[in-house]
Tab-separated table of C-alpha atoms in Angstrom:
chain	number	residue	atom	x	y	z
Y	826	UNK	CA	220.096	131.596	150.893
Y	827	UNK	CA	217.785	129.244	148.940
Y	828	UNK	CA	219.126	128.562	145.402
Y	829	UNK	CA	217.482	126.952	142.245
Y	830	UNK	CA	219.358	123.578	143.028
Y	831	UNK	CA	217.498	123.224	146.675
Y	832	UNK	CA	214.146	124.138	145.459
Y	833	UNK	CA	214.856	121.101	142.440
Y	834	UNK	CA	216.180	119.097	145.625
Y	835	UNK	CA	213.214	119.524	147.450
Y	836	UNK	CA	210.866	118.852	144.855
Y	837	UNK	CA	211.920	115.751	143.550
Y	838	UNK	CA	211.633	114.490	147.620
Y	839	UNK	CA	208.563	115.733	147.665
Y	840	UNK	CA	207.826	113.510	144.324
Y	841	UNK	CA	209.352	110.682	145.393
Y	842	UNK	CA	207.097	111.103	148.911
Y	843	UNK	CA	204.008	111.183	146.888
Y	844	UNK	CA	205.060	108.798	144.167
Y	845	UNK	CA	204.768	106.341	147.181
Y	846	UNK	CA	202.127	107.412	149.113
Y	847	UNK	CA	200.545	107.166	145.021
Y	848	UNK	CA	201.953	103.727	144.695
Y	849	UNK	CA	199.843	102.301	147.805
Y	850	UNK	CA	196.499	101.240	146.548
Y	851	UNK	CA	195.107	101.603	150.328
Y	852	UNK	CA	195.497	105.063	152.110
Y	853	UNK	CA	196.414	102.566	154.982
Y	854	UNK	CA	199.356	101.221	153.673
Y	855	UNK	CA	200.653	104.490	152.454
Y	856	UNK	CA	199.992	105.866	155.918
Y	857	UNK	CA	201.747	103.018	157.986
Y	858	UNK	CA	205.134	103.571	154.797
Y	859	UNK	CA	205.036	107.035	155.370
Y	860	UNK	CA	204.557	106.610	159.229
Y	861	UNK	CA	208.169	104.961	158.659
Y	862	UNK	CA	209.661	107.839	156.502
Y	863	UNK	CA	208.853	110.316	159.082
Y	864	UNK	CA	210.930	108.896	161.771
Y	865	UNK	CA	214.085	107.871	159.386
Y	866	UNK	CA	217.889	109.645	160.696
Y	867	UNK	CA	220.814	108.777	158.400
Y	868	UNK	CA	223.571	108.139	159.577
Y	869	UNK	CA	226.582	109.998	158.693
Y	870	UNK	CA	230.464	108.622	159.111
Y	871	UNK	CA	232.177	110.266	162.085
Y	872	UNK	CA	235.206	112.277	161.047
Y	873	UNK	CA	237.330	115.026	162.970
Y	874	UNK	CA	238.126	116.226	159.433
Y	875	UNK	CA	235.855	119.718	158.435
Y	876	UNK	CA	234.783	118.118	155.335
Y	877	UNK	CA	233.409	115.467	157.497
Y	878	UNK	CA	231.471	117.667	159.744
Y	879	UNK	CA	230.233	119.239	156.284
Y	880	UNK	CA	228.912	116.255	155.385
Y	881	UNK	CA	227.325	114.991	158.553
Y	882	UNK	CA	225.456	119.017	158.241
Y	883	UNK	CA	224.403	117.754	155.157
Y	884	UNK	CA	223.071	114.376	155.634
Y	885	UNK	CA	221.300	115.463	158.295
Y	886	UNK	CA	219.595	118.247	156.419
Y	887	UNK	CA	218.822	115.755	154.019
Y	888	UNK	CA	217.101	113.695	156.585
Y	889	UNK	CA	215.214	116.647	157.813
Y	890	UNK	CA	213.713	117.374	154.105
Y	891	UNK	CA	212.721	113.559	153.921
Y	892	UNK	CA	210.880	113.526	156.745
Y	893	UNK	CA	209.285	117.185	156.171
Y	894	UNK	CA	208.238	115.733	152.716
Y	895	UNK	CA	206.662	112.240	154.028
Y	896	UNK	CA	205.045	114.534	156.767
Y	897	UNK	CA	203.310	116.549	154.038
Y	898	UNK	CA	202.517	112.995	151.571
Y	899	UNK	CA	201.433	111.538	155.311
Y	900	UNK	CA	198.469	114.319	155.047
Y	901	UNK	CA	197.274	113.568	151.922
Y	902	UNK	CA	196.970	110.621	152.832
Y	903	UNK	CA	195.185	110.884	155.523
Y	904	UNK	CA	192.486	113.144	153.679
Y	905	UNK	CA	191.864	109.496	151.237
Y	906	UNK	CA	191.784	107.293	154.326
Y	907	UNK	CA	188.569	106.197	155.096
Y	908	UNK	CA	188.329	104.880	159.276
Y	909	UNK	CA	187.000	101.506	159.973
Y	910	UNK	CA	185.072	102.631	163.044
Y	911	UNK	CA	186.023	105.362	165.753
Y	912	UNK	CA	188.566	103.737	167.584
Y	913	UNK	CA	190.274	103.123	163.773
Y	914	UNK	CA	190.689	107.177	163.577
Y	915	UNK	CA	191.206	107.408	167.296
Y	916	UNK	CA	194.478	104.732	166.451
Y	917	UNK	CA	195.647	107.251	163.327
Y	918	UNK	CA	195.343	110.198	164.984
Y	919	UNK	CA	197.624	109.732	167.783
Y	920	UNK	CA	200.008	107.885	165.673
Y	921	UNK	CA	199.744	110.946	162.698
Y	922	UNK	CA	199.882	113.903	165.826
Y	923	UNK	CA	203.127	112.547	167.640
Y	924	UNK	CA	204.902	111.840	164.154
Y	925	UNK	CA	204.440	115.688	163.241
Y	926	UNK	CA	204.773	116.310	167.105
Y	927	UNK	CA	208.450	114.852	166.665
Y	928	UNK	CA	209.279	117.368	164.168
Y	929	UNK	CA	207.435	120.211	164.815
Y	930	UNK	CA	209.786	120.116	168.044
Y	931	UNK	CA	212.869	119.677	165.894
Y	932	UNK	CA	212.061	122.392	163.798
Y	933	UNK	CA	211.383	124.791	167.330
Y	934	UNK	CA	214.469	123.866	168.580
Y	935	UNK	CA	216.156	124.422	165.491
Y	936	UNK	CA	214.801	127.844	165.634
Y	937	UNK	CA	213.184	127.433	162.301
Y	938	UNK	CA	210.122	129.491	162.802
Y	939	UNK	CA	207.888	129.510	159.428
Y	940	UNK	CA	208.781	125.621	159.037
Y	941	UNK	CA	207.420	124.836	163.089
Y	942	UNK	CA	204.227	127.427	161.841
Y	943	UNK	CA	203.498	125.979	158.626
Y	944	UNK	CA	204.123	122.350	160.716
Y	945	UNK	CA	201.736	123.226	162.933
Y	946	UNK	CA	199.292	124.639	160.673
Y	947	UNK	CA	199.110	120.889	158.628
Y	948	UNK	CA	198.549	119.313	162.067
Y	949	UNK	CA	195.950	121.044	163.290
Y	950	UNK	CA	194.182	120.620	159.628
Y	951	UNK	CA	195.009	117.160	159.818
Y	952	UNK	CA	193.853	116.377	163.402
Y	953	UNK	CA	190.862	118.179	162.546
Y	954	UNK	CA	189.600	115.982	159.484
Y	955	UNK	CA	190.490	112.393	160.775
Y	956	UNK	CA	188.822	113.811	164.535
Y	957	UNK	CA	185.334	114.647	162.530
Y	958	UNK	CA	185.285	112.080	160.190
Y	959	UNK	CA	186.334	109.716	162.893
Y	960	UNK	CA	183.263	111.183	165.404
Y	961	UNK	CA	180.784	109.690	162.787
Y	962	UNK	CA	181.558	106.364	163.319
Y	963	UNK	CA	180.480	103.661	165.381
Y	964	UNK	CA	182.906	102.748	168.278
Y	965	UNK	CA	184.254	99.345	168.723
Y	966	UNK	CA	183.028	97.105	171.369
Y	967	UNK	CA	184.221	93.310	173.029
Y	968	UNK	CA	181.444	90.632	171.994
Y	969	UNK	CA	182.056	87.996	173.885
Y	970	UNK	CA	179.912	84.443	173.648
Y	971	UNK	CA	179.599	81.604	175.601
Y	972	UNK	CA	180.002	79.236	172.590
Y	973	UNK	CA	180.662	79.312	168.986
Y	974	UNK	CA	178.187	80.718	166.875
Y	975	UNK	CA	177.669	81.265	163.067
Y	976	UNK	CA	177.943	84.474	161.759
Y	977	UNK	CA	174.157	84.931	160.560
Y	978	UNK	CA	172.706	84.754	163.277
Y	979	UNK	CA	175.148	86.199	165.406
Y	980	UNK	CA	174.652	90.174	162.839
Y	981	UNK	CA	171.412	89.372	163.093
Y	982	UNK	CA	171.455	89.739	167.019
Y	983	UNK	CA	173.717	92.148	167.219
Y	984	UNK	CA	172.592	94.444	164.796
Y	985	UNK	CA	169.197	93.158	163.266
Y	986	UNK	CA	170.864	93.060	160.121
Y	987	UNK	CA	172.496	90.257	158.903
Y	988	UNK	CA	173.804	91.683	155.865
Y	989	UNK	CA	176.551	92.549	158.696
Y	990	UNK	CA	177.720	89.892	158.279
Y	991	UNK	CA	180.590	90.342	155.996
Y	992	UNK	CA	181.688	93.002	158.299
Y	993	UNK	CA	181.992	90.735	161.467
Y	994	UNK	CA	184.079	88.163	159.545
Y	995	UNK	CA	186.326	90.530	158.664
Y	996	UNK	CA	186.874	92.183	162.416
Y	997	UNK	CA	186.730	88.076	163.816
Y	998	UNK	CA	189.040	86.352	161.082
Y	999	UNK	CA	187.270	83.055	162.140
Y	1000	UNK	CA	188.593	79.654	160.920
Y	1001	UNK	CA	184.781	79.166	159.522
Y	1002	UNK	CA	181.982	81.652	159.335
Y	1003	UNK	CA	180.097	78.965	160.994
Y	1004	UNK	CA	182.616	78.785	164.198
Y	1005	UNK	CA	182.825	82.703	164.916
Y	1006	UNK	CA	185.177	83.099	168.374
Y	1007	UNK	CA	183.635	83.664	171.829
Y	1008	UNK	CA	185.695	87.083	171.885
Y	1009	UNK	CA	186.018	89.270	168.950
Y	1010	UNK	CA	185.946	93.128	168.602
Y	1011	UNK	CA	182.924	94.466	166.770
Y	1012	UNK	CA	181.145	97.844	166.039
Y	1013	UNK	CA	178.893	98.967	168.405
Y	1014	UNK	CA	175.958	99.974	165.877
């Protein structure tokens, strides 16, 4: 029987869930923190006493809400994240589908049918979105030199634009823009 008290118990996780995924200026941090939240187990004391068993049935449905919650802030998240390239939302998407994986099976085997459906139904959205936004993007590929190069003129080879440029430092992290490294990963187009 749901009372008042667990609906006001499962709210305010729910708020504190978003208030962080809120608190992360880039969808990418709040993914990776919530990435965390979704795989968290407390611990509870081991006792022979039935008070103690009470307890460890109640830390461990408190676990179960926290990671339900971050599993629900986890796909709002995802709906602000923007992918770098395909491979980016290729990367997300497996890491996103075996997180609610985890507990979609915990919810099955705890015979909890409308949570597993209702699990499976924000999956399936989720997978969706980052799977068609992600199919938009260029894929990365290995450029490989057989010196160092500067960054102008390597964009301009590579993609006839070297207003790229920016964008290749940022993949490379060279020690100079003028000293880019033989082996870097890049976008394709």
């Amino acid at each position: 029987m749901t009372t008042a008290t667990d609906n006001g118990y499962c709210a305010s996780v729910q708020a504190l869930t978003e208030a962080l995924r809120a608190a992360c200026a880039d969808p990418a941090d709040a993914i990776r923190l919530l990435l965390s939240l979704t795989t968290w187990t407390p611990t509870a004391q081991p006792s022979t006493a039935p008070v103690g068993a009470a307890i460890a049935t109640l830390v461990s449905a408190m676990g179960q809400t926290l990671r339900r919650c971050a599993l629900v802030s986890l796909a709002n998240a995802c709906a602000e994240y923007e992918p770098s390239s395909y491979d980016d939302a290729l990367t997300v998407r497996a890491q996103v589908a075996q997180a609610f994986d985890t507990e979609i099976l915990a919810a099955a085997d705890a015979y909890q049918d409308a949570t597993y459906q209702a699990l499976r139904a924000l999956r399936t959205a989720v997978i969706i979105d980052i799977t068609t936004r992600g199919a938009q993007l260029a894929a990365l590929v290995t450029v490989t030199t057989p010196a160092p190069d500067s960054v102008l003129p390597m964009a301009y080879r590579l993609y006839g634009d070297a207003t790229r440029a920016d964008d290749l430092i940022g993949r490379a992290d060279p020690v100079h823009p003028s000293f880019m490294p033989t082996s870097f990963e890049a976008l394709q187009s």
